[in-house]
XYZ file of C-alpha atoms in Angstrom:
196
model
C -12.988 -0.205 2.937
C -13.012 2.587 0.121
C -16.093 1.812 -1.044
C -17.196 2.810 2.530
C -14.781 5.923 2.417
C -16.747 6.655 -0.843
C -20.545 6.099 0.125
C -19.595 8.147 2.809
C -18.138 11.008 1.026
C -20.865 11.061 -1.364
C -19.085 12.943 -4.054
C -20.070 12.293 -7.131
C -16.249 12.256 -8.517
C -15.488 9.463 -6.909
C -15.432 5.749 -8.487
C -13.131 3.073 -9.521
C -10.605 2.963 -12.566
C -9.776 -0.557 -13.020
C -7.691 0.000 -16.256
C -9.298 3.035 -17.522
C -5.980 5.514 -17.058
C -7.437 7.978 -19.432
C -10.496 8.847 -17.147
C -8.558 8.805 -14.079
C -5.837 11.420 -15.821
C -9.243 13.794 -16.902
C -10.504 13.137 -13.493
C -7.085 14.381 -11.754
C -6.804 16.552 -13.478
C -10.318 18.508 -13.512
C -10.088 18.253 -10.209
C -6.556 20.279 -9.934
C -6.351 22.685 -6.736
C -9.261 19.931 -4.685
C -8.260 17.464 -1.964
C -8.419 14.272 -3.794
C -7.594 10.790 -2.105
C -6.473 8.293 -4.454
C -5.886 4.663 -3.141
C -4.179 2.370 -5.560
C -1.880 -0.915 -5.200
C 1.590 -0.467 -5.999
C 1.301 -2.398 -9.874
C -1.519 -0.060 -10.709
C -0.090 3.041 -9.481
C 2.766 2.327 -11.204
C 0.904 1.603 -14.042
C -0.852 4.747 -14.696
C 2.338 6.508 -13.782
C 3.837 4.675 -16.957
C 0.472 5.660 -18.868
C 0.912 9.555 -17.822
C 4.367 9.271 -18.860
C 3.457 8.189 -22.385
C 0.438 10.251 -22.982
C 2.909 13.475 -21.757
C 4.494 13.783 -25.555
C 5.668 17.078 -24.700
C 3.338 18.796 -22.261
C 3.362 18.555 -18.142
C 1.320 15.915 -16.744
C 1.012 18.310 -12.912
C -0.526 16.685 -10.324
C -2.256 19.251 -7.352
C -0.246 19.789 -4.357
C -3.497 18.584 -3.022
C -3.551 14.802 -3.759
C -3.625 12.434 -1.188
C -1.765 9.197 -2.602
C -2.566 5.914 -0.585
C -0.381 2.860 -1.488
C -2.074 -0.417 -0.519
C 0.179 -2.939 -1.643
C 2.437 -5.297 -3.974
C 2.747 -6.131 -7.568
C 0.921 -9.587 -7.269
C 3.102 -10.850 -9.588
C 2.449 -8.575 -12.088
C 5.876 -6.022 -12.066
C 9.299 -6.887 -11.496
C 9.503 -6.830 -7.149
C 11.222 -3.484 -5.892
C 11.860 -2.550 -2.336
C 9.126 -0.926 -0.504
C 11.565 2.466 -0.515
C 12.302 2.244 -4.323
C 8.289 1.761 -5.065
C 7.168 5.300 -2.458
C 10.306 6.922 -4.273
C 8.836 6.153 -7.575
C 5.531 6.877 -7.176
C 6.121 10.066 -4.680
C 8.112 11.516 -7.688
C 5.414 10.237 -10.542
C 2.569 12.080 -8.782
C 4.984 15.186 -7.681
C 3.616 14.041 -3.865
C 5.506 15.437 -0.617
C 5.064 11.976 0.470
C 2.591 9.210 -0.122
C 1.103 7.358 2.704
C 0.652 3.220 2.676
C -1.377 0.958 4.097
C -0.263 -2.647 4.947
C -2.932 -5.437 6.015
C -4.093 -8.986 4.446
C -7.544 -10.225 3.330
C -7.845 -12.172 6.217
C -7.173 -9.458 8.648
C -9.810 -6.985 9.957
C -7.014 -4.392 11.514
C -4.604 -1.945 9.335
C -1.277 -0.510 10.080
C -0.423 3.024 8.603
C 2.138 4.958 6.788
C 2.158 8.631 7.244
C 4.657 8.914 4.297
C 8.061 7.673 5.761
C 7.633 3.659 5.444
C 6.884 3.364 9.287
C 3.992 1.972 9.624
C 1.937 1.805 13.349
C -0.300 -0.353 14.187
C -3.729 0.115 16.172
C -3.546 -0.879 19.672
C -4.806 -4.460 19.464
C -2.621 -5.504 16.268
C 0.866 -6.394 16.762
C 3.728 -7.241 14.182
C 6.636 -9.850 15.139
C 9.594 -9.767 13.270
C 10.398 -13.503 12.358
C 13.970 -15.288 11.867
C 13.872 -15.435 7.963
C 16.002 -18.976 8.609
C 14.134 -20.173 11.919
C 10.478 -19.397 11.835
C 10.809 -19.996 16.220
C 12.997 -17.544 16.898
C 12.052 -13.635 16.442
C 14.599 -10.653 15.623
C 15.741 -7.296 18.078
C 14.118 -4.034 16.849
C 16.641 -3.082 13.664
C 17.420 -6.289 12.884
C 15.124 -7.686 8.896
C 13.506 -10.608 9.173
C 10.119 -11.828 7.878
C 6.676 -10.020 9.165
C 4.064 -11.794 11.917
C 0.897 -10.312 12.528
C -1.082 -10.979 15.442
C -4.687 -8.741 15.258
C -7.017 -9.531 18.016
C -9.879 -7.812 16.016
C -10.385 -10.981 14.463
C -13.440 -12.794 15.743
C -14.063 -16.524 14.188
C -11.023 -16.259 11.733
C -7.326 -16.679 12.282
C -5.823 -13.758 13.950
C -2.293 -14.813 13.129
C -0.549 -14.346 9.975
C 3.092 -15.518 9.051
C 3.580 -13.336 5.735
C 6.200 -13.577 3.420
C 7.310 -10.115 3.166
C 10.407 -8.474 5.045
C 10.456 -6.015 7.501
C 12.435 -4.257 10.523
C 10.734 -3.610 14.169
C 11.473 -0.028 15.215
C 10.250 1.098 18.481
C 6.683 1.468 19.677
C 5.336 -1.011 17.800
C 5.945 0.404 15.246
C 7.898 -1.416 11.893
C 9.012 -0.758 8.303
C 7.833 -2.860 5.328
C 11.048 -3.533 3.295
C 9.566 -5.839 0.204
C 8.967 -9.601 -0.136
C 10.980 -12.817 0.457
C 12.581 -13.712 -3.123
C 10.777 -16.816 -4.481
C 7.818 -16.188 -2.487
C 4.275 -17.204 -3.703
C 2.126 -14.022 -4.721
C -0.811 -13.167 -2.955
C -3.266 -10.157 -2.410
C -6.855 -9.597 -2.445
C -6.669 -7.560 -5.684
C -5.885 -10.718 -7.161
C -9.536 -11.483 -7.605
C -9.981 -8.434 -9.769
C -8.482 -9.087 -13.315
């Protein structure tokens, strides 16, 4: 999906920065004052956070007012597990963001729900999310109430179109839900887990 979003683009800025924090900070940072979109899962968005914060040693590490921050997911095992709210609060403050928007899917969905900065997420038309008895996996919860998150995405054509995921979440009206973190002991999964 973003290497659609940047063939499409076509600027010449764009790219991918695995583990190289130093040439994403330059590349920030050059580009102070533009829109800039930067998507990032929540361990490596926290991670470069951690590397601005040590490469600081005295001076301002300011973000522009214009960055776009897109969170697109969990630590995959590889920081301690926060709450969704504790992670946006972290990195909203890190990159001096009004908000930062998320993204919430699975490799083996086609459809996306959306953020716009406030941990509600909405889905397109033709996905729907069921919030699951965390005890009883038959029996589903009122809007408000946590339980665990079931996705049903009719985009899917030859695949399965229903997920039971191991992450928590709340149903709020029109169909609309909040992502509240993952199920303790639960096994770690994530597409970025086949880039290491």
């Amino acid at each position: 999906m973003v290497d659609y979003l940047m063939k499409k683009s076509g600027h010449p800025e764009n790219g991918y920065f695995l583990y190289n924090h130093a040439d994403l900070l330059e590349l920030l940072l050059t580009l102070k004052g533009k829109k800039v979109i930067l998507f990032g899962v929540s361990f490596a968005l926290l991670d470069f956070l951690d590397f601005c914060s040590a490469e600081k040693n005295g001076r301002s590490v300011d973000f522009s007012s214009q960055l776009i921050v897109i969170e697109t997911g969990g630590m995959k095992g590889r920081k301690e597990e926060m709450t969704k709210d504790e992670l946006l609060k972290i990195v909203q403050n890190g990159f001096g963001t009004e908000r930062v928007y998320s993204e919430y899917s699975m490799t083996e969905l086609l459809s996306q729900a959306y953020s716009l900065g406030n941990n509600e997420y909405e889905c397109p038309g033709w996905m729907k999310i069921l919030i699951r008895n965390a005890e009883d996996p038959f029996s589903y919860e009122k809007v408000g109430r946590t339980g665990a998150i079931n996705i049903i995405d009719l985009v899917n054509i030859h695949s399965c179109s229903f997920i039971a995921t191991q992450d928590l979440g709340k149903a709020i009206a029109g169909n609309r839900f909040q992502v509240l973190g993952r199920i303790d002991h639960s096994d770690i999964r994530g597409c970025s887990l086949l880039v290491s």
